[in-house]
XYZ file of C-alpha atoms in Angstrom:
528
model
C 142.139 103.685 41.478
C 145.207 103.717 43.979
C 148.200 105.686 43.470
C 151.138 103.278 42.737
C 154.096 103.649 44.725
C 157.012 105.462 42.913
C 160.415 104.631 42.266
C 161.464 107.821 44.386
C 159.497 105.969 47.056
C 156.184 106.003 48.679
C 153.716 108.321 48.794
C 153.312 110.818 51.941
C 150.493 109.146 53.389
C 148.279 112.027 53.893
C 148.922 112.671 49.724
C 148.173 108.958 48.807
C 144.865 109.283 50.264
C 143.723 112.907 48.961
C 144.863 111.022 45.891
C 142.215 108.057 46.039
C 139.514 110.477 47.609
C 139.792 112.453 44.625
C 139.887 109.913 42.227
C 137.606 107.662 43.047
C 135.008 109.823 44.883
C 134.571 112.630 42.558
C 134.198 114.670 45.611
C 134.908 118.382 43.785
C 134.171 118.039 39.885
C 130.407 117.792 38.787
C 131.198 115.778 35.820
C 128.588 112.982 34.142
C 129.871 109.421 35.375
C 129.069 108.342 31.455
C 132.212 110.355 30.298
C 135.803 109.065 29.391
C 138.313 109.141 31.746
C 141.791 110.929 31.640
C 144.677 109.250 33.015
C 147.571 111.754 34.888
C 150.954 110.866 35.225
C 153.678 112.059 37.688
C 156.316 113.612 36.125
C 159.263 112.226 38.030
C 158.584 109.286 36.840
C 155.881 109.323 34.551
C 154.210 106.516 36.518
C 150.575 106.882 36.304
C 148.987 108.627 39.596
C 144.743 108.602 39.223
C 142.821 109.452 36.791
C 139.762 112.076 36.514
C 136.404 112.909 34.478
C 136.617 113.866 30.333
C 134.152 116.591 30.361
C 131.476 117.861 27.494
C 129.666 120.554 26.586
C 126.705 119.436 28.371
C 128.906 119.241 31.365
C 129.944 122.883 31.263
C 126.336 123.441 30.504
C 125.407 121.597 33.881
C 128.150 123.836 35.739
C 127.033 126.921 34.259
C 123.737 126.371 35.550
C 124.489 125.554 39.152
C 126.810 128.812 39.419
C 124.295 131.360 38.085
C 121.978 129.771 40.282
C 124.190 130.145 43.527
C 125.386 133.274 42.054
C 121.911 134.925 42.721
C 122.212 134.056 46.066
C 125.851 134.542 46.784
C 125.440 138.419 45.865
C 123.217 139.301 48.862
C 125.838 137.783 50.991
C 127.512 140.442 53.285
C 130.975 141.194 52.711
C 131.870 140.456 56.518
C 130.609 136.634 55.620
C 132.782 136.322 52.708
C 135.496 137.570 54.054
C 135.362 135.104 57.244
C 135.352 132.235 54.588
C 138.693 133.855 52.632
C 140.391 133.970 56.309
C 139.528 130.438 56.849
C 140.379 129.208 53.633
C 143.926 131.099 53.976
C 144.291 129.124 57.570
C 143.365 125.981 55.771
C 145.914 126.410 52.930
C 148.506 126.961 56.266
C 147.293 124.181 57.662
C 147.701 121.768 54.721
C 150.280 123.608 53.090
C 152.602 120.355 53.357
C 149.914 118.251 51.363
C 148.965 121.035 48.961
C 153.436 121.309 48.248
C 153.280 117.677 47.865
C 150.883 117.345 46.145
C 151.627 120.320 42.961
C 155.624 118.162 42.970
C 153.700 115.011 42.333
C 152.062 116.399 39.535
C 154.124 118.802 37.954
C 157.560 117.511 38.816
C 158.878 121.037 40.359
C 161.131 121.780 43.465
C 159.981 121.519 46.712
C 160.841 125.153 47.038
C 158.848 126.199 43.453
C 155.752 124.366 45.380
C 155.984 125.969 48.275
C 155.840 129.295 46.533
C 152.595 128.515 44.861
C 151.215 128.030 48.668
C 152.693 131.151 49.671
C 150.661 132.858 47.027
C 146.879 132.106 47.699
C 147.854 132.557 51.378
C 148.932 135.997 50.291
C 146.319 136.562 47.709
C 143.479 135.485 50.138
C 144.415 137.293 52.880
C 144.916 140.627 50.703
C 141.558 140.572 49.514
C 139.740 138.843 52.236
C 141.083 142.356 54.008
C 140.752 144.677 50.912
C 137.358 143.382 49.237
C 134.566 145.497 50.856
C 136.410 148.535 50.530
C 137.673 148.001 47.198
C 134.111 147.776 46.365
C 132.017 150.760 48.932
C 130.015 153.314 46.541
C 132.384 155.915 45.965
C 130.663 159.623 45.959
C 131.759 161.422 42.263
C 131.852 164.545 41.839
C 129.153 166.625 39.617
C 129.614 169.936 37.890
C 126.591 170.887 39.429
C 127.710 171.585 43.070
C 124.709 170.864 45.314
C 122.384 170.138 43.046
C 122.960 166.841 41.744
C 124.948 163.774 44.010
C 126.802 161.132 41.910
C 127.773 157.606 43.187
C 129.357 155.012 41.347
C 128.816 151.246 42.359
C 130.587 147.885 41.185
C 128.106 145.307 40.471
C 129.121 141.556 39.965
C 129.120 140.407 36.281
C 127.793 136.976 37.021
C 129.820 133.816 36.470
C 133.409 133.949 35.557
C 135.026 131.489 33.261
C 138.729 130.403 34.631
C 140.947 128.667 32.478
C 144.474 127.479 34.273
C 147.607 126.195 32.908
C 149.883 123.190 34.404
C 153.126 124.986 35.380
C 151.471 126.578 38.496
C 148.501 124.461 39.187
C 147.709 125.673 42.751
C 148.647 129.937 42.261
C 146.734 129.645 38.750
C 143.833 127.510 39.687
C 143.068 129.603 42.782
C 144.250 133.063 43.142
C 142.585 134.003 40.205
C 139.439 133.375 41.634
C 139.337 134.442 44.898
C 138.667 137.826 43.954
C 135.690 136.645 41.419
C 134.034 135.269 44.247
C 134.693 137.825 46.745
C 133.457 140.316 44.462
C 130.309 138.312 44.135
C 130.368 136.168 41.538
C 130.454 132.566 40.817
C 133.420 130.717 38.664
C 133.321 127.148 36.565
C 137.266 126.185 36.270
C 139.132 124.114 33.934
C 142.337 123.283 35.173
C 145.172 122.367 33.042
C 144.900 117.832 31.828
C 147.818 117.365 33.087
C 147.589 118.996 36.651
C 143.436 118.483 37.615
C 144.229 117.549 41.016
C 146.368 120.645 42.500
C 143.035 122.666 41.819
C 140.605 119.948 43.035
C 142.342 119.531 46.260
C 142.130 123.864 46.287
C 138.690 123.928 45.890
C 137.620 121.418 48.842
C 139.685 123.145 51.055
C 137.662 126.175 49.978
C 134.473 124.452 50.413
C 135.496 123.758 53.437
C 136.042 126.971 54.315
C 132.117 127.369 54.055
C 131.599 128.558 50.187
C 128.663 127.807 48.793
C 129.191 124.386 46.856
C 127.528 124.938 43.834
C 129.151 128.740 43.513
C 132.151 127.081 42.075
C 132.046 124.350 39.157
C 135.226 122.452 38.177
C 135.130 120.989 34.840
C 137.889 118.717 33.844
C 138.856 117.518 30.261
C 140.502 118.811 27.318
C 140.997 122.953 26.599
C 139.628 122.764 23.069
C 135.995 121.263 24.482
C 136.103 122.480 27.640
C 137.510 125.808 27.438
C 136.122 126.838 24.334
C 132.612 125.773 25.995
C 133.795 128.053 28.874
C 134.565 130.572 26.764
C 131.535 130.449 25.002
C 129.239 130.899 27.894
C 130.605 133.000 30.699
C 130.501 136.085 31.967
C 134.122 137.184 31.998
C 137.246 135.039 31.072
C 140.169 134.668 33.061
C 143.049 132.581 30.996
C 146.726 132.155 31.608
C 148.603 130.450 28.865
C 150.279 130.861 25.608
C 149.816 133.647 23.435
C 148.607 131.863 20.695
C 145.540 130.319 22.705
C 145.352 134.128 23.912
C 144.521 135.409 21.065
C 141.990 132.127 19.719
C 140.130 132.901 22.893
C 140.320 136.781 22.492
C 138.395 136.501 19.519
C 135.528 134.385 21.782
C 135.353 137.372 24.045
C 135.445 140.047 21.685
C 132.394 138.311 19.750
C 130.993 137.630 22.731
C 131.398 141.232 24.250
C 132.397 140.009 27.414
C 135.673 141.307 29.336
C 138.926 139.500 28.893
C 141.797 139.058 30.953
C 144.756 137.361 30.045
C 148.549 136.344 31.291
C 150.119 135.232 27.817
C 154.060 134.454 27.095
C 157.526 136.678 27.454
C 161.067 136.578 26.816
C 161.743 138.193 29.368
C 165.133 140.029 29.483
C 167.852 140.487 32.496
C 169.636 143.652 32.469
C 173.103 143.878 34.029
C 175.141 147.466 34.285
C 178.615 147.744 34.912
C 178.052 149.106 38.920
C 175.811 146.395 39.473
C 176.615 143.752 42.325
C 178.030 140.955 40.396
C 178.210 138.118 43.072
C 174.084 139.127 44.157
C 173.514 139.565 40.605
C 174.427 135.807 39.595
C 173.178 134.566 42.691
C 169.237 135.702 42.262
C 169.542 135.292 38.446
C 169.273 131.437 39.145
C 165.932 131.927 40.673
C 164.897 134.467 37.888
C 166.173 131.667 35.319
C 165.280 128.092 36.870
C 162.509 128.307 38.884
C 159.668 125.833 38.456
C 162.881 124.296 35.777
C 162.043 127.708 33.800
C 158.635 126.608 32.814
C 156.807 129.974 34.004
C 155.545 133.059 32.249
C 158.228 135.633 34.002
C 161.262 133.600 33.339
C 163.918 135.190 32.332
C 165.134 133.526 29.197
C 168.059 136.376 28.176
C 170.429 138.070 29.097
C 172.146 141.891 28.264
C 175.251 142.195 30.640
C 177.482 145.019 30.550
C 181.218 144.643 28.925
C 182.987 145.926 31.407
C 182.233 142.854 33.920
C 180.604 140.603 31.568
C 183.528 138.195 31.893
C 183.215 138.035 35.961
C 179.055 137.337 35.649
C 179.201 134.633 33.006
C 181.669 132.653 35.444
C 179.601 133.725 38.780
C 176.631 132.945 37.299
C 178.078 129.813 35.412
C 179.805 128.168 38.473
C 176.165 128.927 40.402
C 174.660 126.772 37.845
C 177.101 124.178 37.839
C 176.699 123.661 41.148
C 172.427 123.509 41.117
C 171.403 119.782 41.870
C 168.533 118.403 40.515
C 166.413 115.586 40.830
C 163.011 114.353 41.946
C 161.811 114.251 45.824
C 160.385 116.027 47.980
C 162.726 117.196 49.862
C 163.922 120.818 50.145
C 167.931 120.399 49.302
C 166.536 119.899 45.339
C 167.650 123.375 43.281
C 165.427 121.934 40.708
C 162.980 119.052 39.396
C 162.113 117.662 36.427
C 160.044 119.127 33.164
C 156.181 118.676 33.018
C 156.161 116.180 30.269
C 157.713 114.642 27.107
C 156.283 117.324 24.833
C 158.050 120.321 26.948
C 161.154 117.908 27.034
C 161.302 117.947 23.095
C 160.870 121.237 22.543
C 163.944 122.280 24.953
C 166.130 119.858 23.313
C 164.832 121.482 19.802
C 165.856 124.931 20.804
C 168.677 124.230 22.298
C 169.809 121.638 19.616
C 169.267 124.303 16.931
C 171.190 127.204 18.986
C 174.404 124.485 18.987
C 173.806 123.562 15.212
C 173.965 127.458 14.293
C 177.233 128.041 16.475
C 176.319 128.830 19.755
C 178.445 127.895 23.135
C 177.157 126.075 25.791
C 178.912 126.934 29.076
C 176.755 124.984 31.542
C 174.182 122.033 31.026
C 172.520 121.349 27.796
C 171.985 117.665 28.339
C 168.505 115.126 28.964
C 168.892 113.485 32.067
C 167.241 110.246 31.736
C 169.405 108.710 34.811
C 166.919 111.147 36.938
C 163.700 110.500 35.490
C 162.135 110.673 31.854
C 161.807 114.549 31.721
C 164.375 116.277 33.298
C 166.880 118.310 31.357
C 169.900 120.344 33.055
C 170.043 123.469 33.420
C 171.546 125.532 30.661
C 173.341 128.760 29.775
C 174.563 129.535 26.094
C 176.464 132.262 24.886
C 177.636 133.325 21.045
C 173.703 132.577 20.386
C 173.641 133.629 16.756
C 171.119 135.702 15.351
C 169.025 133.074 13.313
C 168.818 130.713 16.097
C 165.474 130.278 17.148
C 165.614 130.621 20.946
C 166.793 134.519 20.415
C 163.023 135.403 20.130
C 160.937 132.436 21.003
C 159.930 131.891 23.973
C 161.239 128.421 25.028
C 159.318 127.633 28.352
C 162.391 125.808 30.096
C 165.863 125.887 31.744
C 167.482 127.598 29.249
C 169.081 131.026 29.138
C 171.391 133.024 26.795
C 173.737 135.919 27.625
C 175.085 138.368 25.343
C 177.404 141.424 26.093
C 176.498 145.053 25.731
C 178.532 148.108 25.495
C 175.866 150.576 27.502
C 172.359 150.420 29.168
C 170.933 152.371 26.172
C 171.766 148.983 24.052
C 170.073 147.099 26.290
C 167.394 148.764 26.999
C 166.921 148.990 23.392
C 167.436 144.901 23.138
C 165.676 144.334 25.730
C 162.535 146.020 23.871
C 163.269 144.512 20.385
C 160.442 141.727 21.339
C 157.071 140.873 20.444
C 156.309 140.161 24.852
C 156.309 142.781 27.108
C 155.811 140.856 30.755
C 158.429 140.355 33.083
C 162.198 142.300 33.000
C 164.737 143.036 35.529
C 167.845 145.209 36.524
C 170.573 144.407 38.181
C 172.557 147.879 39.030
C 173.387 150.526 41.937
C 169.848 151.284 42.584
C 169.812 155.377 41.021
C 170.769 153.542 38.125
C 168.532 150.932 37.896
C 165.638 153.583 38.903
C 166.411 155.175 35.626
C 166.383 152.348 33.214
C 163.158 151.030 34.686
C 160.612 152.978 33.134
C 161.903 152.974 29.671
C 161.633 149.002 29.174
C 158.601 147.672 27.960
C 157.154 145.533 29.815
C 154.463 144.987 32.222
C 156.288 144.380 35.431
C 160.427 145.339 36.253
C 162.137 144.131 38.946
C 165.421 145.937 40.571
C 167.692 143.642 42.197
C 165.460 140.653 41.854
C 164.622 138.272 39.004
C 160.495 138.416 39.704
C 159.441 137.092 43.440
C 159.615 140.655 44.585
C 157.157 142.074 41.891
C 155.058 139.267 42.075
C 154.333 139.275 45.806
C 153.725 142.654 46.059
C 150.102 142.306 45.382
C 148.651 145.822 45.939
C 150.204 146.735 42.544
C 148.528 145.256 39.574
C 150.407 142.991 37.232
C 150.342 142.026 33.643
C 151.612 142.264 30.143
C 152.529 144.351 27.408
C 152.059 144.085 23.873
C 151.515 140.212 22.667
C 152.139 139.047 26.820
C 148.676 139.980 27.621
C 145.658 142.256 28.376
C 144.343 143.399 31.672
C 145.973 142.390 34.713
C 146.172 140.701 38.313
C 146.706 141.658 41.681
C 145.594 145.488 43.521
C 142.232 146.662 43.043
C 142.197 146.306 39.256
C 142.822 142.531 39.677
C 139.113 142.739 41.756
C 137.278 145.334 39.772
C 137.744 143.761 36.732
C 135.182 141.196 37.860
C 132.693 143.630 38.085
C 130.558 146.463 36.390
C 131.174 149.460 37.226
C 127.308 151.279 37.703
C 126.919 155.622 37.444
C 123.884 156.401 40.006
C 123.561 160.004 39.712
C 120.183 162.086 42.143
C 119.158 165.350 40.179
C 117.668 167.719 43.308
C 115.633 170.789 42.999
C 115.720 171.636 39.419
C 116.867 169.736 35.633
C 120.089 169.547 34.229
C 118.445 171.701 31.520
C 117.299 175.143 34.486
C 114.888 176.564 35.978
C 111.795 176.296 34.104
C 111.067 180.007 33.092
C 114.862 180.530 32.730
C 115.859 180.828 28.754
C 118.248 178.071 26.928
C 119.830 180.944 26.230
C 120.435 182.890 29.630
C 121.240 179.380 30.968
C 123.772 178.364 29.133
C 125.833 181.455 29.562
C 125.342 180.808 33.413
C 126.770 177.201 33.091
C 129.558 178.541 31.092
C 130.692 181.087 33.832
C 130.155 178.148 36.338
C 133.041 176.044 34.399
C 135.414 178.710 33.884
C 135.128 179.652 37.804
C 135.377 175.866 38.326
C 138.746 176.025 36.244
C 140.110 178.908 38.549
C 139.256 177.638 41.547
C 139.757 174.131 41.342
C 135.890 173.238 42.826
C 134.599 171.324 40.074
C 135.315 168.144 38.270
């Protein structure tokens, strides 16, 4: 079907197009023509957009099949040939990075600037492990306690066909990064994306088989999470999810049954930390990207707030006029601070938690209204304070605009607030930086930024990141975020003589000999 033109005004040409070629051609997903079809809407106006594939079982079934068959091939590829496709697929994304922005607004409603992060981050991604891949993954000598007589290598072996399941709020980052190591570490991937955002990943995956993958080595299977992920779940190799906790855990219980490796990005309430020699005027400023980025609908959002008494006054009215002064809207355009919500559902619940924060007693200093004048789902930006204890936003997370602050009379109180949580994946510090250097490693939680809400943490993609406690298991990014997609493999050579001695040499005699070895090991620092 065509696109129809918008009330913010016509499509970009180039994104009109990649819209009919994806809907009507099917060009990406393998799905069975027989199936229902799912209509998506754009969120600035909630105008319908295209519409894609309902997939089934048997339609994971199919994809599953056409991976592990390309799979067996793909493994004997050399690493120099995969990593020539990752480079080109990185100068594609470059290339089409306008299309690929335009086209995550159109479907999730964010920023021009929140899109343009998401192509930032499989350029990044891609070329990191495009670069990093064949070393990451080299047999690696080990040492053996017996010196010269028996040579140890360990080897990472693919684990077949990893299951991807992506949510809407970052289509393009969450549909792709993920599995560019998968495949560079040899294996092959079936994808769902998110219903609501199906053609941010479809458009990511051409440009990748454009790039010269191997077309069946990747399977995109559109259509609801509890069909098609569960199916996913159910059959793959390793599963890669990103979502809420809850889901988390229904599909943890899949893997564990299955014994199959698990790795998972779930929620946070992620906490802000401001001491009394921090920077107040940088502090406010980058806590409106840690807070409303994407319109707060991302895992590392920081939802609350523990500023120090002493200038507590001064960053609630920095940080307040700041957010006063945000426009939003839809467009795409870059002078937009930020665009709408996703849909009606995430609309409702903001308005719940923020309506039951008010009902209970708590201030709002700066938004807290629907904004139906802009489009259907967009809600201002807000900051409470005098949240009371029982209201439920304290310790849910509420996946939106919304942030509360509360004063603190030392670090050590929040620090110790900041922990009081379920989550455990994304906190930051604002303070001098010795300061900040000390508080870091006594919070809880999976990644901690100094200075800088989360960009900074989550660009720096030689260090692995992921969750604590209930926001998560395993992690992305570094050489973790590869080597989780694979087996690690123990090939040890015995030379000369067995494990057990010489032949005519007693148990006895032998073991005292081994024992001596170890201790002058121990002294001398030459053995494992």
């Amino acid at each position: 079907m065509t696109p129809k033109r918008l009330s913010i005004g016509p499509l970009p040409a180039d994104l009109a197009t990649e819209l009919r070629n994806l809907t009507t051609n099917a060009q990406v997903s393998n799905l069975s023509p027989e199936g229902d079809n799912l209509n998506i809407e754009a969120p600035f106006t909630g105008e319908t957009i295209g519409w894609v594939g309902t997939g089934s079982e048997s339609d994971v079934d199919v994809a599953f099949e056409k991976a592990r068959r390309a799979q067996r091939s793909w493994v004997h590829v050399p690493h120099a040939e995969r990593k020539r496709i990752f480079l080109r697929f990185h100068d594609l994304i470059a290339s089409r990075r306008e299309l690929l922005a335009d086209m995550v607004q159109l479907e999730t409603g964010k920023n021009r600037t929140s899109a343009m992060d998401e192509v930032l981050d499989v350029m990044n991604n891609a070329r990191y492990y495009a670069q990093r891949a064949e070393k990451i993954l080299k047999p690696q000598r080990k040492r053996t306690p017996m010196f010269g007589v028996s040579s140890s290598r360990q080897y990472h072996q693919p684990l077949g066909v990893v299951g991807q399941i992506s949510p809407w709020n970052y289509p393009l980052t969450l549909g792709i990064s993920d599995a560019i190591p998968a495949f560079l570490a040899g294996n092959g991937v079936v994808a769902k994306p998110d219903s609501a955002t199906p053609f941010t990943a479809l458009l990511a995956f051409s440009l990748l088989f454009e790039a010269g993958l191997p077309r069946d080595l990747a399977q995109i299977v559109t259509g609801p999470g509890r069909v098609v992920g569960t199916a996913i779940a159910e059959r793959c190799d390793y599963l890669m999810f990103t979502g809420s906790t809850k889901t988390g855990k229904i599909l943890g219980e899949t893997a564990g049954k299955r014994l199959i490796g698990y790795s998972a990005e779930l929620g946070g309430k992620n906490p802000l930390l401001v001491a009394a020699d921090a920077n107040v005027d940088h502090s406010a400023r980058d806590a409106i990207e840690a807070c409303f980025s994407n319109s707060g609908q991302l895992c590392v959002s920081i939802e609350r707030m523990y500023v120090a008494r002493d200038v507590y006054e001064e960053f609630v009215s920095a940080f307040t006029n700041r957010v006063k002064a945000m426009t939003i809207g839809p467009g795409f355009d870059w002078n937009v601070h930020m665009g709408s919500l996703i849909s009606q559902d995430q609309l409702r619940t903001v308005q719940r938690f923020v309506d039951d924060a008010v009902s209970k007693g708590a201030t709002v200093v700066a938004g807290g209204k629907h904004r139906p004048d802009l489009g259907p789902y967009f809600y201002e930006p807000t900051v409470l304070t005098n949240v009371p204890e029982d209201a439920d936003l304290r310790d849910a997370e509420v996946f939106g605009p919304v942030v509360y602050i509360d004063p603190v009379d030392d670090m050590v109180d929040a620090v110790a607030r900041a922990n009081d949580t379920a989550y455990g994946l994304n906190a930051c510090i604002f303070a001098a930086p010795s300061t900040a250097r000390q508080i870091a490693p006594l919070i809880q939680s999976g990644t901690v930024g100094i200075n800088d809400g989360y960009m900074a943490a989550w660009t720096a993609v030689d260090n692995p990141m992921g969750g604590m406690k209930e926001s998560g298991m395993s992690s992305r990014h570094g050489e973790s975020g590869l080597l989780k997609y694979t087996a690690a493999q123990n090939v040890t050579e015995q030379r000369l003589m067995s494990v057990r001695g010489p032949e005519g040499l007693g148990r006895k005699a032998y073991s005292n000999i081994l024992v001596n070895a170890l201790r002058l090991g121990k002294t001398f620092r030459i053995l494992p």
